[in-house]
GROMACS .gro file of C-alpha atoms in nm:
model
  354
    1UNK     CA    1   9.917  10.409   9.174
    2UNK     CA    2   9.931  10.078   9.364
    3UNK     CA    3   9.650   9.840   9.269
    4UNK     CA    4   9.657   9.584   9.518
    5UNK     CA    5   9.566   9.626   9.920
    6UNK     CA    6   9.922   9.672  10.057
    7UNK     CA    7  10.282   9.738   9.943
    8UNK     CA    8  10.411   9.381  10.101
    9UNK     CA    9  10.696   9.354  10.425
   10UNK     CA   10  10.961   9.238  10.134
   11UNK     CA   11  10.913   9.549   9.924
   12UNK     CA   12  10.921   9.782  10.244
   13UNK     CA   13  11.201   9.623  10.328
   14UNK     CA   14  11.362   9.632  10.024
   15UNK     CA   15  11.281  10.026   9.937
   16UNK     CA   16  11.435  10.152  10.338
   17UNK     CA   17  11.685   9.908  10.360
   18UNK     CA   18  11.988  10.130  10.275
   19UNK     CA   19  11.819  10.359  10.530
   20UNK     CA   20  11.754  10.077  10.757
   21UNK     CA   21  12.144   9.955  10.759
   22UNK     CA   22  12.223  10.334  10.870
   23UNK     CA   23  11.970  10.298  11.163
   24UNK     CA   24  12.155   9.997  11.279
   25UNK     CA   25  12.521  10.162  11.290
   26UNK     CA   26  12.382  10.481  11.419
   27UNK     CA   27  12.197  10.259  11.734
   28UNK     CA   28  12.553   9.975  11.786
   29UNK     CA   29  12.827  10.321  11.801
   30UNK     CA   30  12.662  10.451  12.151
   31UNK     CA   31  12.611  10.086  12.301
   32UNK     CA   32  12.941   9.956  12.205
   33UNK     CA   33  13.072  10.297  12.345
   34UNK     CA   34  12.833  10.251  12.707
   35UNK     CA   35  12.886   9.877  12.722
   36UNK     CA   36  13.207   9.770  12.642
   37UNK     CA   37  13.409  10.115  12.723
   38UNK     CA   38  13.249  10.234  12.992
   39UNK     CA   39  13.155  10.573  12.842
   40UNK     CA   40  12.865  10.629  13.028
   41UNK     CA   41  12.871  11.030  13.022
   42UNK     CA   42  12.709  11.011  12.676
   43UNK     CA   43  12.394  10.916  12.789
   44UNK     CA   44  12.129  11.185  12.762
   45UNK     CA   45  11.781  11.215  13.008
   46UNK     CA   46  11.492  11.075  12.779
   47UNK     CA   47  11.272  11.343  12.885
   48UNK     CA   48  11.427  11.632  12.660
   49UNK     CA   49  11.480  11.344  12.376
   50UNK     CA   50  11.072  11.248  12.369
   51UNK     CA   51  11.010  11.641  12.359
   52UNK     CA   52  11.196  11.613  12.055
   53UNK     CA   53  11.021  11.329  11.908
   54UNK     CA   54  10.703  11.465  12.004
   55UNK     CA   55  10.749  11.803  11.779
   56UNK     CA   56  10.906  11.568  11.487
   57UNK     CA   57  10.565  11.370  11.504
   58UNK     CA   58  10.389  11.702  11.432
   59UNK     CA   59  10.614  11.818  11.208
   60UNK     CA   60  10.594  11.485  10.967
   61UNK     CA   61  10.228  11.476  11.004
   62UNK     CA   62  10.152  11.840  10.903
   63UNK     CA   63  10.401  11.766  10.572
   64UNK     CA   64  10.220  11.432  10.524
   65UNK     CA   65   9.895  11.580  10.543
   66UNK     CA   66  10.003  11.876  10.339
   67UNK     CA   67  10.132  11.586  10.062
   68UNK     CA   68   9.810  11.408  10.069
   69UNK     CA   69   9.639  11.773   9.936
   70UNK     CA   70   9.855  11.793   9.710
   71UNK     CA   71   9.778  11.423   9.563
   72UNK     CA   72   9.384  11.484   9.634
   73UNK     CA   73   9.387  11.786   9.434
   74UNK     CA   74   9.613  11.655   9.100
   75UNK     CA   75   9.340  11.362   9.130
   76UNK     CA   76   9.050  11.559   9.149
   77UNK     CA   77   9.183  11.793   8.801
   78UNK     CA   78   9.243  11.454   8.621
   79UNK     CA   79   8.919  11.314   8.700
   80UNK     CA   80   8.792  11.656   8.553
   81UNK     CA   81   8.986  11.569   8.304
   82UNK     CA   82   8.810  11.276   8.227
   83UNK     CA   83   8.442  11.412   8.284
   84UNK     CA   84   8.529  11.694   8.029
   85UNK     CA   85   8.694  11.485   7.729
   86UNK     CA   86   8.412  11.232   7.735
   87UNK     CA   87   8.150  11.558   7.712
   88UNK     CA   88   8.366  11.700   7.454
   89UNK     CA   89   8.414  11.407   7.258
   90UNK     CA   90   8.063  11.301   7.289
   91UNK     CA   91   7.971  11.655   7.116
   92UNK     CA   92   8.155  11.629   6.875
   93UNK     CA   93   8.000  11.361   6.744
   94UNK     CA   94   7.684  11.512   6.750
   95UNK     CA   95   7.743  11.841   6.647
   96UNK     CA   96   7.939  11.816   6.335
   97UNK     CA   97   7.734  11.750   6.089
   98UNK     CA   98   7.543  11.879   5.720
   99UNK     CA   99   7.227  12.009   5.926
  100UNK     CA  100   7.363  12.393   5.939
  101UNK     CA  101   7.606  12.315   5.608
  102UNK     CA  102   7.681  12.649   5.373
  103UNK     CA  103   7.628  12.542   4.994
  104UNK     CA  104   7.876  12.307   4.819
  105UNK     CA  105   8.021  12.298   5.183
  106UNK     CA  106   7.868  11.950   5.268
  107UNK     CA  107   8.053  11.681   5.296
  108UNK     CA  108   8.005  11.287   5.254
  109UNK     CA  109   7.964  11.055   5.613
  110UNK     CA  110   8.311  10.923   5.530
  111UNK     CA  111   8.474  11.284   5.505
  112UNK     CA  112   8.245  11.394   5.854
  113UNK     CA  113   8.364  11.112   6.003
  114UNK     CA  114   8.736  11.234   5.897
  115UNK     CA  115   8.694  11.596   6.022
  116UNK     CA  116   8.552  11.410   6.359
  117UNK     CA  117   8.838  11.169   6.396
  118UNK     CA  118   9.110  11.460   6.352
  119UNK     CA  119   8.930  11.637   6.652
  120UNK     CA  120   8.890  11.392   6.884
  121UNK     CA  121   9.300  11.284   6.771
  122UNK     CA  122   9.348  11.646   6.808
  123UNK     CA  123   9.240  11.604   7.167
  124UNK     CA  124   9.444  11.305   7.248
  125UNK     CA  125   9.717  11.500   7.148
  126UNK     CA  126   9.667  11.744   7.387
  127UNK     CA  127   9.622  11.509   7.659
  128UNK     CA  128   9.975  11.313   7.543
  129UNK     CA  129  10.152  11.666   7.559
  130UNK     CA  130   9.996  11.758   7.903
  131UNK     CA  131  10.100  11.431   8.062
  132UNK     CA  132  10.441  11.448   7.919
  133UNK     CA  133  10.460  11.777   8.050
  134UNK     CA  134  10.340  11.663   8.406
  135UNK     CA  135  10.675  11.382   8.376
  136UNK     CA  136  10.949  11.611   8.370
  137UNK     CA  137  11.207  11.670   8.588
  138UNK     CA  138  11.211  11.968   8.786
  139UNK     CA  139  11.505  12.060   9.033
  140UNK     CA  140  11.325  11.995   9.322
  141UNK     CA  141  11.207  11.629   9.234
  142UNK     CA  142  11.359  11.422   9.484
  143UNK     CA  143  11.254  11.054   9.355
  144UNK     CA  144  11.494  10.956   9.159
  145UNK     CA  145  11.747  11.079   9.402
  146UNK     CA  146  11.725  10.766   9.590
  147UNK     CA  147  11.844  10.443   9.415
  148UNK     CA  148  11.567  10.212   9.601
  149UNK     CA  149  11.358  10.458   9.444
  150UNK     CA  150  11.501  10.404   9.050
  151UNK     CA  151  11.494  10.050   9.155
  152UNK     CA  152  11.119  10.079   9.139
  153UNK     CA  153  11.125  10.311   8.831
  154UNK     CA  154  11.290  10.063   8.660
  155UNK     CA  155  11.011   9.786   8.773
  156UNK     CA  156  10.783   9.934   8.672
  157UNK     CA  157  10.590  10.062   8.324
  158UNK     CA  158  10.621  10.463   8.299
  159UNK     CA  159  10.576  10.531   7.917
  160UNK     CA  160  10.681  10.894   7.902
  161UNK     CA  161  10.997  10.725   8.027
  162UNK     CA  162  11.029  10.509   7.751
  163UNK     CA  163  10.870  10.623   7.463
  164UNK     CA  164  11.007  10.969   7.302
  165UNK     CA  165  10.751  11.293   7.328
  166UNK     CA  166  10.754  11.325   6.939
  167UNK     CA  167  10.657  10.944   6.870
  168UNK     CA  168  10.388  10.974   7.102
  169UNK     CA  169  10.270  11.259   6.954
  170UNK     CA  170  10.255  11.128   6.573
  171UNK     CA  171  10.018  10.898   6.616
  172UNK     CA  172   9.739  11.159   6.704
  173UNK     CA  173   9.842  11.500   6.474
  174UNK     CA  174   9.901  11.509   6.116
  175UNK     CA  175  10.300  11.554   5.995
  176UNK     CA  176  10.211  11.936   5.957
  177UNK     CA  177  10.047  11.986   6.288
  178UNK     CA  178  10.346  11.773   6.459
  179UNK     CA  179  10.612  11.971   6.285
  180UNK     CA  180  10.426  12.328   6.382
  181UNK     CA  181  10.406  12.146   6.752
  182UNK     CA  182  10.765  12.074   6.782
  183UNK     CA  183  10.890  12.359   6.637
  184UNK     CA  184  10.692  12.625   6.875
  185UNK     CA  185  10.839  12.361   7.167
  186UNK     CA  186  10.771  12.592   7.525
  187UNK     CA  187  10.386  12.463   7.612
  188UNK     CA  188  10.324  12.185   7.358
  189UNK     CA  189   9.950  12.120   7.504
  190UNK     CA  190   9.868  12.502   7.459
  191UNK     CA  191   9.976  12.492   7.107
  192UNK     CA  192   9.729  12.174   7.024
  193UNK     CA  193   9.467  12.330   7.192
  194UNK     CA  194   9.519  12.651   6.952
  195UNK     CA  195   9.514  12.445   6.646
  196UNK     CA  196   9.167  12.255   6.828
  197UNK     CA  197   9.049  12.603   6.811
  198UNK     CA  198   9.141  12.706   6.511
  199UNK     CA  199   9.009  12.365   6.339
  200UNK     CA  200   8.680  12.428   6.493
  201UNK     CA  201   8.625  12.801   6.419
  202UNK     CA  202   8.704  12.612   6.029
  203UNK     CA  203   8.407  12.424   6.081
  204UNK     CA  204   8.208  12.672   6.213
  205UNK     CA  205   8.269  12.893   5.955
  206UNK     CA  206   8.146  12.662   5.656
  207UNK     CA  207   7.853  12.582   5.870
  208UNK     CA  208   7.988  12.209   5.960
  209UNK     CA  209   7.929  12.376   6.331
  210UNK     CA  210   7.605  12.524   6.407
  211UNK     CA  211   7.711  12.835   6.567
  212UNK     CA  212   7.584  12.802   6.899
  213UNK     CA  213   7.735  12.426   6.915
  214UNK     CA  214   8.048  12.599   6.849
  215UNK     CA  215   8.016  12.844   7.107
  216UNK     CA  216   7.995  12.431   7.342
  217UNK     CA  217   8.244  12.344   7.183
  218UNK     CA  218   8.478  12.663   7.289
  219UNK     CA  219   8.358  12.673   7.675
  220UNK     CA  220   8.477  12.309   7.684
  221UNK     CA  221   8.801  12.400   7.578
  222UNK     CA  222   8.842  12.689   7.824
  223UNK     CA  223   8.734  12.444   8.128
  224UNK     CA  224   9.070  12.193   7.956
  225UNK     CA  225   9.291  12.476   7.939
  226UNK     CA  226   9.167  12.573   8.305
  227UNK     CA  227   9.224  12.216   8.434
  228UNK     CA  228   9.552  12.233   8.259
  229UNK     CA  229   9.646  12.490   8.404
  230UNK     CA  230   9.599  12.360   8.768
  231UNK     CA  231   9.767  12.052   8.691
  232UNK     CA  232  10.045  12.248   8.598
  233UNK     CA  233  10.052  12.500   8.927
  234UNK     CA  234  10.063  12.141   9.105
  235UNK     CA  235  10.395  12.048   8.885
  236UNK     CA  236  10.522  12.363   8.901
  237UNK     CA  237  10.479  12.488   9.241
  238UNK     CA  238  10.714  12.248   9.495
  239UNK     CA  239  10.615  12.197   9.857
  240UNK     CA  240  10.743  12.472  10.071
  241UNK     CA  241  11.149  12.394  10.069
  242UNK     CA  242  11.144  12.563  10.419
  243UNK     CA  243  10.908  12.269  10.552
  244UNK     CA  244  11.028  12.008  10.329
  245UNK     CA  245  11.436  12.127  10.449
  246UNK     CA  246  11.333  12.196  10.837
  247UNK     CA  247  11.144  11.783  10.797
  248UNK     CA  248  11.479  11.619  10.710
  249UNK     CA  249  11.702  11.835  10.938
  250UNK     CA  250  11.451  11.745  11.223
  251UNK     CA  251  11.390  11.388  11.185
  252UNK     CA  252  11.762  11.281  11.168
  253UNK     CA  253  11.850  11.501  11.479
  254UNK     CA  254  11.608  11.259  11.626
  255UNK     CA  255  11.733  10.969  11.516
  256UNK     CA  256  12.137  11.062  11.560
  257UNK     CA  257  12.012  11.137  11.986
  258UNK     CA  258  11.790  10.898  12.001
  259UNK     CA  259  12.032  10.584  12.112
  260UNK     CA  260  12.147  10.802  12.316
  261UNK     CA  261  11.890  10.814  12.560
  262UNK     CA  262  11.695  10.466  12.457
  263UNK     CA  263  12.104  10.329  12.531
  264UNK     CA  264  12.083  10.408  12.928
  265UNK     CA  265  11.749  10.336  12.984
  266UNK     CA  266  11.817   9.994  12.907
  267UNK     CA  267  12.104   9.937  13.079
  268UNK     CA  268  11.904  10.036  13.373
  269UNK     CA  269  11.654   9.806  13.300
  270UNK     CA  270  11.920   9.520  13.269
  271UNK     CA  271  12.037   9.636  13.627
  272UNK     CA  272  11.667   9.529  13.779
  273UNK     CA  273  11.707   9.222  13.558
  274UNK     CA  274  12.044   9.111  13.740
  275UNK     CA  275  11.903   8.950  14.026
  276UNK     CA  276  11.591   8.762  13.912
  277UNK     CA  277  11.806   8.688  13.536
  278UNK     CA  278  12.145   8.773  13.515
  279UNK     CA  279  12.221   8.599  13.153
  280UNK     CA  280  11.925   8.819  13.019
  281UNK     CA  281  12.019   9.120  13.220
  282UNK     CA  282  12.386   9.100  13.155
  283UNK     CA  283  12.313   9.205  12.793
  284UNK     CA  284  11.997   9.334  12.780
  285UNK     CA  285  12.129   9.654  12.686
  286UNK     CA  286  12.152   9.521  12.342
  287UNK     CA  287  11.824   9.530  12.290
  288UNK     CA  288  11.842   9.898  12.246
  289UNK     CA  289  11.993   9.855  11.923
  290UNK     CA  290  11.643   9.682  11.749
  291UNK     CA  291  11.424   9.884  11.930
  292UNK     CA  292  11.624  10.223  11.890
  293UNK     CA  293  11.646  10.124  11.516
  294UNK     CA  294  11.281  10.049  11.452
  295UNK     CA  295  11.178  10.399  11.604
  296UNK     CA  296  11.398  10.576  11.339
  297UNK     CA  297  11.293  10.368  11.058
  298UNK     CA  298  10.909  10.458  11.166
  299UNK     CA  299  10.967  10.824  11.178
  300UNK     CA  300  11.243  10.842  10.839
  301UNK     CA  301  11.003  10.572  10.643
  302UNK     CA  302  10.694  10.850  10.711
  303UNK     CA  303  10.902  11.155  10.623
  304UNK     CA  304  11.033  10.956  10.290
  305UNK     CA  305  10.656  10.844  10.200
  306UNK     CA  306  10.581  11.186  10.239
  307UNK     CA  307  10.906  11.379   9.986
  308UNK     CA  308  10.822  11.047   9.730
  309UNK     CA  309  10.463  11.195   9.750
  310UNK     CA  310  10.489  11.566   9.766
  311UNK     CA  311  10.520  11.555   9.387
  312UNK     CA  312  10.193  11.369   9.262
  313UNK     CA  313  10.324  11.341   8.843
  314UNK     CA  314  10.700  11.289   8.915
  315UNK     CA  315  10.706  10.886   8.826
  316UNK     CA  316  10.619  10.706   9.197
  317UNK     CA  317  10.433  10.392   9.293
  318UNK     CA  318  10.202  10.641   9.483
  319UNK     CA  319  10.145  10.932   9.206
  320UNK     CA  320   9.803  11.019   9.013
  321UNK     CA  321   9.825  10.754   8.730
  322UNK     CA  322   9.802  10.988   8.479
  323UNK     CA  323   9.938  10.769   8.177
  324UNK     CA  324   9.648  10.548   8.233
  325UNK     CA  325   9.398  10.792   8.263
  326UNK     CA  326   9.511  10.916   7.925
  327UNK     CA  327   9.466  10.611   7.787
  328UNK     CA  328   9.144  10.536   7.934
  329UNK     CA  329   9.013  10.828   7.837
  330UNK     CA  330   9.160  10.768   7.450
  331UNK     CA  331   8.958  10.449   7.459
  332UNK     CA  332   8.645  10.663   7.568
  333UNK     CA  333   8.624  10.932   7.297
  334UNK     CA  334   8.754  10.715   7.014
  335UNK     CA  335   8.434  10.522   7.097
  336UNK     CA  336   8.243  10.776   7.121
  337UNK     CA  337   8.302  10.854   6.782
  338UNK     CA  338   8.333  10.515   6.622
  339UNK     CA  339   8.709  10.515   6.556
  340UNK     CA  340   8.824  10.145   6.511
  341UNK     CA  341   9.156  10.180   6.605
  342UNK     CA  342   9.130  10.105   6.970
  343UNK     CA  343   9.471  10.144   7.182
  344UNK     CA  344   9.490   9.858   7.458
  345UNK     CA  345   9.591   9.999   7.777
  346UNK     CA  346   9.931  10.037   7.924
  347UNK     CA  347  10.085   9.811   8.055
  348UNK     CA  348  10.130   9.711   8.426
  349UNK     CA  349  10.385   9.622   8.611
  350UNK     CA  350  10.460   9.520   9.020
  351UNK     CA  351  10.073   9.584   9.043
  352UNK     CA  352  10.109   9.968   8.968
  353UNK     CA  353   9.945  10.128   8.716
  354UNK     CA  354  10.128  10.455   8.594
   0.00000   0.00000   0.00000
């Protein structure tokens, strides 16, 4: 997620300008071809070519809009996220305790705080998993496809990138619980949520967990595993390839005919120029070639903001920033519960935070 007000003309520049190079080629073939060879026959009326560019305007809006839902909606589950690990964290510190204790069950404030401190780990574990999860690369993921676009991932600070699944994990579960974890491999979050459960029904059981607190307890779990379970129907679930395959097909039709209608109506316009300035009219037709290629790096530069965005956990400058979110929220509940060992957040890097 970008932090600052705009992405700046220099990075624009520098993320489209393989793209842009193409656009300049693509707009010199047909002029050098209508101005200097006389092959005037390949000019095409501009009427049926802004027809055209008038359904590829609809076309990239409905798939940006689309993109923007799906970015809305992975924001609004991690912010749910959030909300729901600060209430669960919160209870836990407040609900295991000696009050409901069965006899020569109690424990000592140092050993509570230990049972509390494995949860709340336990939970941080789950949210490590989920957003490692949420990182990987699925065969439809375009970004890194691009090498402007792994010239940003490599900018910039994405730590389920950089820092192996299983270290991240060890700092949270015990050497048992990690072991169990990455042995069961298949849905690593799921599996820390059953040993959550399992730790808490424990409690409950020697009466650490008032019964009815750990009925709470439970209903917060199944709104995580809910919530986890959207995030992954998000990660899992591509834009339509039909739309997303149509989009690219469409747009660079438009831009292979589009010189060849913008090439013409410029000459014509030098024509009228002739008599009143001849130096300017003799090559105004040149001027097609900036003008031709800024119109196709509008309309590719919107349907590329839209594929890098159709995937809102794959590793862009634009996705949910899940990573810190996680470690946000890891500051939040280890407060909550008067851990000491506060993480400092991630890092960040070109002004986005992943």
């Amino acid at each position: 997620m970008l932090i600052k007000k705009y992405f700046s003309l220099k990075e624009m520049a520098l993320w489209t300008r393989s793209d842009t190079i193409i656009f300049i080629i693509l707009a010199i073939i047909p002029t050098v071809a209508y101005d200097i060879f006389g092959q005037t026959w390949i000019g095409l009326p501009w009427t049926p070519i802004a027809l055209v560019g008038t359904a590829v305007a609809f076309v990239v809006g409905f798939r940006n809009n689309a993109v923007y839902g799906r970015l809305w909606e992975a924001r609004k589950i991690w912010g749910g996220i959030v909300n729901d690990s600060r209430t669960f964290s919160i209870h836990v510190g407040d609900m295991v305790t000696n009050e409901y204790a069965k006899e020569g069950e109690e424990l000592s404030e140092q050993e509570l705080f230990l049972e509390k401190q494995a949860i709340v780990r336990r939970h941080m574990a789950w949210l490590t998993a989920l957003r490692y999860a949420m990182r990987t690369k699925k065969t439809w993921e375009s970004f890194m496809d691009h090498h402007t676009n792994r010239e940003w991932a490599n900018k910039i600070h994405i730590p389920e990138f950089v820092i192996e699944e299983r270290d991240a994990l060890s700092e949270y579960l015990s050497k048992e619980e990690l072991d169990f974890v990455m042995r069961v491999g298949g849905n690593k979050a799921a599996s820390i949520i059953k040993l959550q459960s399992r730790h808490l029904r424990k409690l409950k059981e020697k009466g650490l967990i008032w019964e009815f607190s750990f009925l709470h307890l439970e209903s917060i779990i199944r709104t995580l595993l809910e919530l986890q379970g959207k995030s992954e129907r998000i990660k899992n679930f591509p834009y339509p390839r039909q739309y997303a395959t149509l989009n690219v097909y469409f747009v660079w039709a438009f831009i292979i005919i589009l010189p060849l209608g913008i090439v013409p109506e410029f000459a014509r316009l030098g024509d009228n120029m002739m008599s009143n300035f001849p130096l300017i009219g003799d090559y105004f037709i040149w001027f097609s070639v900036p003008f031709t290629t800024l119109v196709s790096w509008v309309f590719h530069t919107m349907e590329r903001i839209g594929t890098v965005g159709e995937n809102p956990f794959e590793g862009s400058a634009n996705d949910v920033p899940i990573s810190t979110i996680a470690r946000a929220i890891e500051i939040d509940v280890l407060t909550c519960v008067g851990d000491p060992n506060i993480p400092e957040p991630f890092e960040v890097k070109e002004n986005v935070q992943m």
